[in-house]
mmCIF file of C-alpha atoms in Angstrom:
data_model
loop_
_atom_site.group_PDB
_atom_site.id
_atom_site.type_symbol
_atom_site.label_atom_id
_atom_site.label_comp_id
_atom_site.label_asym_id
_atom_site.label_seq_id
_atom_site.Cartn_x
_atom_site.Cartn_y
_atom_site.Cartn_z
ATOM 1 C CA UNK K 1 75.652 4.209 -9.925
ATOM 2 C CA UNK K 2 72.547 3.156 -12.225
ATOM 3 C CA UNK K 3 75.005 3.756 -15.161
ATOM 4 C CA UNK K 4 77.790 1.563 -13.942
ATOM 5 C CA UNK K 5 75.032 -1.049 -13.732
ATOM 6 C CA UNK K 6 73.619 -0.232 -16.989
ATOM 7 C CA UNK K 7 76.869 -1.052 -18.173
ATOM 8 C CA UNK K 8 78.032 -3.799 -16.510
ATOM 9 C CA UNK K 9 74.862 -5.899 -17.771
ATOM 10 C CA UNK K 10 75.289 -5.199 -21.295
ATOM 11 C CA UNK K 11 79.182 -5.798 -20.932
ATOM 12 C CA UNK K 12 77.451 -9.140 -18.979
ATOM 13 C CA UNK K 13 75.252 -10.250 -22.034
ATOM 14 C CA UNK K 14 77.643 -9.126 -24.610
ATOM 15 C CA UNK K 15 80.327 -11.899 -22.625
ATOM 16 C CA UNK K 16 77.224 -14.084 -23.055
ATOM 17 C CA UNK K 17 76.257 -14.069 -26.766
ATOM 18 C CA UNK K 18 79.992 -14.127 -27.422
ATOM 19 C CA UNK K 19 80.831 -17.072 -25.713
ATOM 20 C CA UNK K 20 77.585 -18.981 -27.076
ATOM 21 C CA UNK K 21 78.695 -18.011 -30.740
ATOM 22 C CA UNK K 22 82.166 -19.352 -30.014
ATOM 23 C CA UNK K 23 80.642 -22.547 -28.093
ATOM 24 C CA UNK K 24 78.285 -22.764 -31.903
ATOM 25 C CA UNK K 25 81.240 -23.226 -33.644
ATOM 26 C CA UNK K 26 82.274 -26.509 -31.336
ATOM 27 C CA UNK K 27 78.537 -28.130 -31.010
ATOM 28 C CA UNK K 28 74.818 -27.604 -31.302
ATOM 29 C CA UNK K 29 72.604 -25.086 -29.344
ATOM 30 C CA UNK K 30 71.084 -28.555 -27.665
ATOM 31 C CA UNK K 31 74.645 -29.602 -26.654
ATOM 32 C CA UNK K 32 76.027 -26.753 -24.770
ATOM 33 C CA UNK K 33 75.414 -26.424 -20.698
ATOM 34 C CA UNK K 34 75.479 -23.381 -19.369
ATOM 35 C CA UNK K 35 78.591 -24.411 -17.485
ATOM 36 C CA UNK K 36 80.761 -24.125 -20.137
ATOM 37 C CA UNK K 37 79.320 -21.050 -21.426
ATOM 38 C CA UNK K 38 79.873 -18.928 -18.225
ATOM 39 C CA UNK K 39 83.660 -20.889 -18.362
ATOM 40 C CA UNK K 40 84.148 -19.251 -21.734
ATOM 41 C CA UNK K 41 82.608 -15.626 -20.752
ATOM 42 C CA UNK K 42 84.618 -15.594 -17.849
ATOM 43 C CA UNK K 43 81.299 -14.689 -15.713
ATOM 44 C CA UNK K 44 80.102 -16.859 -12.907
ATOM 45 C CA UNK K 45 76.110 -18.727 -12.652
ATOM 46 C CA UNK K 46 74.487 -16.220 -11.177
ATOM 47 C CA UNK K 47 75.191 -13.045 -13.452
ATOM 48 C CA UNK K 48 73.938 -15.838 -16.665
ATOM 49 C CA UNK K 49 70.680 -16.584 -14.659
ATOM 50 C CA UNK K 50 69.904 -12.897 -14.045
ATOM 51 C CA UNK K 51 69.493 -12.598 -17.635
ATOM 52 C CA UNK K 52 68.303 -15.702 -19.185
ATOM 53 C CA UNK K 53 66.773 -19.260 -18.107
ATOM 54 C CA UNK K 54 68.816 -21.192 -20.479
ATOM 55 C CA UNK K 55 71.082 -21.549 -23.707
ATOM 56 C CA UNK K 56 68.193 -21.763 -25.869
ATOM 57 C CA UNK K 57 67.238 -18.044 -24.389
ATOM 58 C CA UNK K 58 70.655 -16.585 -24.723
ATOM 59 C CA UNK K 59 70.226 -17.787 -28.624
ATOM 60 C CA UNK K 60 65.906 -16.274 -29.011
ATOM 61 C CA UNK K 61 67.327 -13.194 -27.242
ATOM 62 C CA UNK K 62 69.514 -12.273 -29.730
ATOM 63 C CA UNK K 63 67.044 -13.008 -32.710
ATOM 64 C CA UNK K 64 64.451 -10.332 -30.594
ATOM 65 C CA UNK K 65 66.809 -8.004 -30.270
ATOM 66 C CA UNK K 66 67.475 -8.367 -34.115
ATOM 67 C CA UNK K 67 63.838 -7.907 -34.826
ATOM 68 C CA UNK K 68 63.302 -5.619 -32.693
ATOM 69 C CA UNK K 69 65.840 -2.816 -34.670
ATOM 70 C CA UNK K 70 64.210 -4.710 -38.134
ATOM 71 C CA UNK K 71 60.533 -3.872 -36.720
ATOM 72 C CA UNK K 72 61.454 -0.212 -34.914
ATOM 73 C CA UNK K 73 63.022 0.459 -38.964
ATOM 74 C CA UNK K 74 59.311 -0.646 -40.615
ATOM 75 C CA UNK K 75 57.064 1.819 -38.243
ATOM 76 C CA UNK K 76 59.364 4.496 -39.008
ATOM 77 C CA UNK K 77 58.795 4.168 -43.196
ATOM 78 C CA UNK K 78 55.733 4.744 -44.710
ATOM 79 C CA UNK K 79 56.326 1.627 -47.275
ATOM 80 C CA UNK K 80 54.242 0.035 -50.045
ATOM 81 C CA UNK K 81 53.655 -3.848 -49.926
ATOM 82 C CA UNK K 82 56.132 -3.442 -53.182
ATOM 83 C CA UNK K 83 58.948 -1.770 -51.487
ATOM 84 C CA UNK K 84 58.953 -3.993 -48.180
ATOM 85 C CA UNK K 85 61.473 -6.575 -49.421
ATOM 86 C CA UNK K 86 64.080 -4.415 -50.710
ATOM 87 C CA UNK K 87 63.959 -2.719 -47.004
ATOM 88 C CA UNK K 88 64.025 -5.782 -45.067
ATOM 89 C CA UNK K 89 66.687 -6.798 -47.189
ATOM 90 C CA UNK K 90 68.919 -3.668 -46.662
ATOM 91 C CA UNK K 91 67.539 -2.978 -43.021
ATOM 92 C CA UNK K 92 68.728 -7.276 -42.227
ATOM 93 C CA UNK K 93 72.453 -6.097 -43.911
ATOM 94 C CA UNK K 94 72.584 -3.241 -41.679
ATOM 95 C CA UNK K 95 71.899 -4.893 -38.488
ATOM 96 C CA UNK K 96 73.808 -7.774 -38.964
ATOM 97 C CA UNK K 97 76.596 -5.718 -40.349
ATOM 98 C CA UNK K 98 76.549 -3.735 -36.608
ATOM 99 C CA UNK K 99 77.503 -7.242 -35.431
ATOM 100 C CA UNK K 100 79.357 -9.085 -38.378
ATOM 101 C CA UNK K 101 81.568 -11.087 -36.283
ATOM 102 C CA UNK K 102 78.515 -12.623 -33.820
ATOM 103 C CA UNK K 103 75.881 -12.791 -36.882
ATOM 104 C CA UNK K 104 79.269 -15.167 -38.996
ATOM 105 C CA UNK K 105 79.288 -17.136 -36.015
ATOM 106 C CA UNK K 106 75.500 -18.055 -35.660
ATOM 107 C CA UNK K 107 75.766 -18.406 -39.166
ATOM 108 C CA UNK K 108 77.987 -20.762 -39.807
ATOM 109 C CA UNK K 109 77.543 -22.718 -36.501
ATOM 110 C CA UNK K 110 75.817 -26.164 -36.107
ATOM 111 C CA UNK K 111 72.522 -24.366 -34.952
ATOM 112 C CA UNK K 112 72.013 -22.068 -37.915
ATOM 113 C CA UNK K 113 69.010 -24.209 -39.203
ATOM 114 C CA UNK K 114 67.159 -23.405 -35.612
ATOM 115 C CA UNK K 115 68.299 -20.015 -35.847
ATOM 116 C CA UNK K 116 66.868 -20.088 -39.713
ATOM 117 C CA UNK K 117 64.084 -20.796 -38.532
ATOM 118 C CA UNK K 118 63.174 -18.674 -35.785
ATOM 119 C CA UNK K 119 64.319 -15.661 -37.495
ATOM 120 C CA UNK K 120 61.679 -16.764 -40.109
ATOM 121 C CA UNK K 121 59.374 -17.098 -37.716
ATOM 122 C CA UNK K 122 60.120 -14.195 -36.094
ATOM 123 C CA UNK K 123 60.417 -11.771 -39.498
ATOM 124 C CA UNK K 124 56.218 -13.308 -39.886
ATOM 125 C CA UNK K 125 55.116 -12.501 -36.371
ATOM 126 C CA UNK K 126 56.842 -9.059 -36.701
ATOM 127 C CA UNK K 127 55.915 -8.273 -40.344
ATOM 128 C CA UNK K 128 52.229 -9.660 -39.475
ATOM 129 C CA UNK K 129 51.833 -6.077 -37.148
ATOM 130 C CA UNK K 130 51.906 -4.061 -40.009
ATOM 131 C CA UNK K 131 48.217 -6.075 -42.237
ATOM 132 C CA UNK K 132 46.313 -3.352 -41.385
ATOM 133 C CA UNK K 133 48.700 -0.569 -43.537
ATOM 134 C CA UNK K 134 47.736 -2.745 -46.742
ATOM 135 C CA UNK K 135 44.044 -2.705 -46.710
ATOM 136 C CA UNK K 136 43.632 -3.176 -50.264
ATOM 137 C CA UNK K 137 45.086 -6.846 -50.056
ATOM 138 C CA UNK K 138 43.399 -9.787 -49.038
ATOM 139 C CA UNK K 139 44.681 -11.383 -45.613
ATOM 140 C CA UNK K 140 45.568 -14.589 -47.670
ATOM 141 C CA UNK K 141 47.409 -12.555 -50.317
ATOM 142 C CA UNK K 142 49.613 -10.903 -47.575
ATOM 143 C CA UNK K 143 50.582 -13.798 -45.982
ATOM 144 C CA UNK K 144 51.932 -15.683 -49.082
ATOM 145 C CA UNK K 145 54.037 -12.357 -49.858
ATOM 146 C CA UNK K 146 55.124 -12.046 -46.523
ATOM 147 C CA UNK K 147 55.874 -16.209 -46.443
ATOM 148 C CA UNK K 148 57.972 -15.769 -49.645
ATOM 149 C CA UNK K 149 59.918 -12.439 -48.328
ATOM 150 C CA UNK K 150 60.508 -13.870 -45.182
ATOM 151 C CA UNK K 151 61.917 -17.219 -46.602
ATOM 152 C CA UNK K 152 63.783 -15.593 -49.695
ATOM 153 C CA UNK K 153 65.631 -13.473 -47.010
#
């Protein structure tokens, strides 16, 4: 039975991040209620607010989960400072190619300056973990690299 659950929620959110991508296309983030998203996913209220507070969290949960795969693919590589571009670079492709149609949507939607900059945001807070590896740089040093990868992405 826990599968069947498992399931239905991800079917659930999936409905979810669809719809909102759809409802980007039409209007800002700011604009949409969560009234017409559950019309558009077909799900009722109750199954949207047992997974998020509002529209703004449907649109941050998406960016984690993105970061999460982008930080999970970091601590797995033993990288130099050098090489961590080029990664991020492939390793965003990848994940966003898993998802092409959602990640077009967000894209090209009204809110893709808010979602710009959260996943900049995001990509710093992440990227920030990993100081320590890179001893041999000052902190200030890191942060402009990791400012200008994180922007040039």
């Amino acid at each position: 039975m826990a599968k069947a659950e498992y399931r239905s929620s991800l079917r659930s959110k999936r409905l979810i991040y669809e719809a909102l991508a759809d409802l980007l296309q039409e209007k800002p983030l700011e604009k949409i209620t969560v009234t017409e998203l559950v019309r558009r996913a077909d799900i009722n209220r109750g199954t949207f607010y047992a997974h998020f507070v509002d529209i703004p969290d449907v649109a941050d949960h998406i960016l984690d989960q993105y970061f999460e795969k982008i930080s999970s693919a970091f601590q797995q590589e033993d990288l130099t400072l050098d090489q961590w571009p080029g990664v991020l670079a492939r390793q965003m492709q990848r994940i966003f190619e898993e998802d092409a149609e959602l990640t077009m949507k967000l894209a090209s939607s009204p809110a893709s300056t808010y979602i710009e900059r959260k996943l900049t945001k995001l990509m710093i807070e992440h990227l920030m973990l990993f100081e320590e590896r890179f001893p041999q740089i000052s902190h200030e040093d890191f942060v402009i690299r990791l400012r200008f990868c994180a922007r040039g992405v």
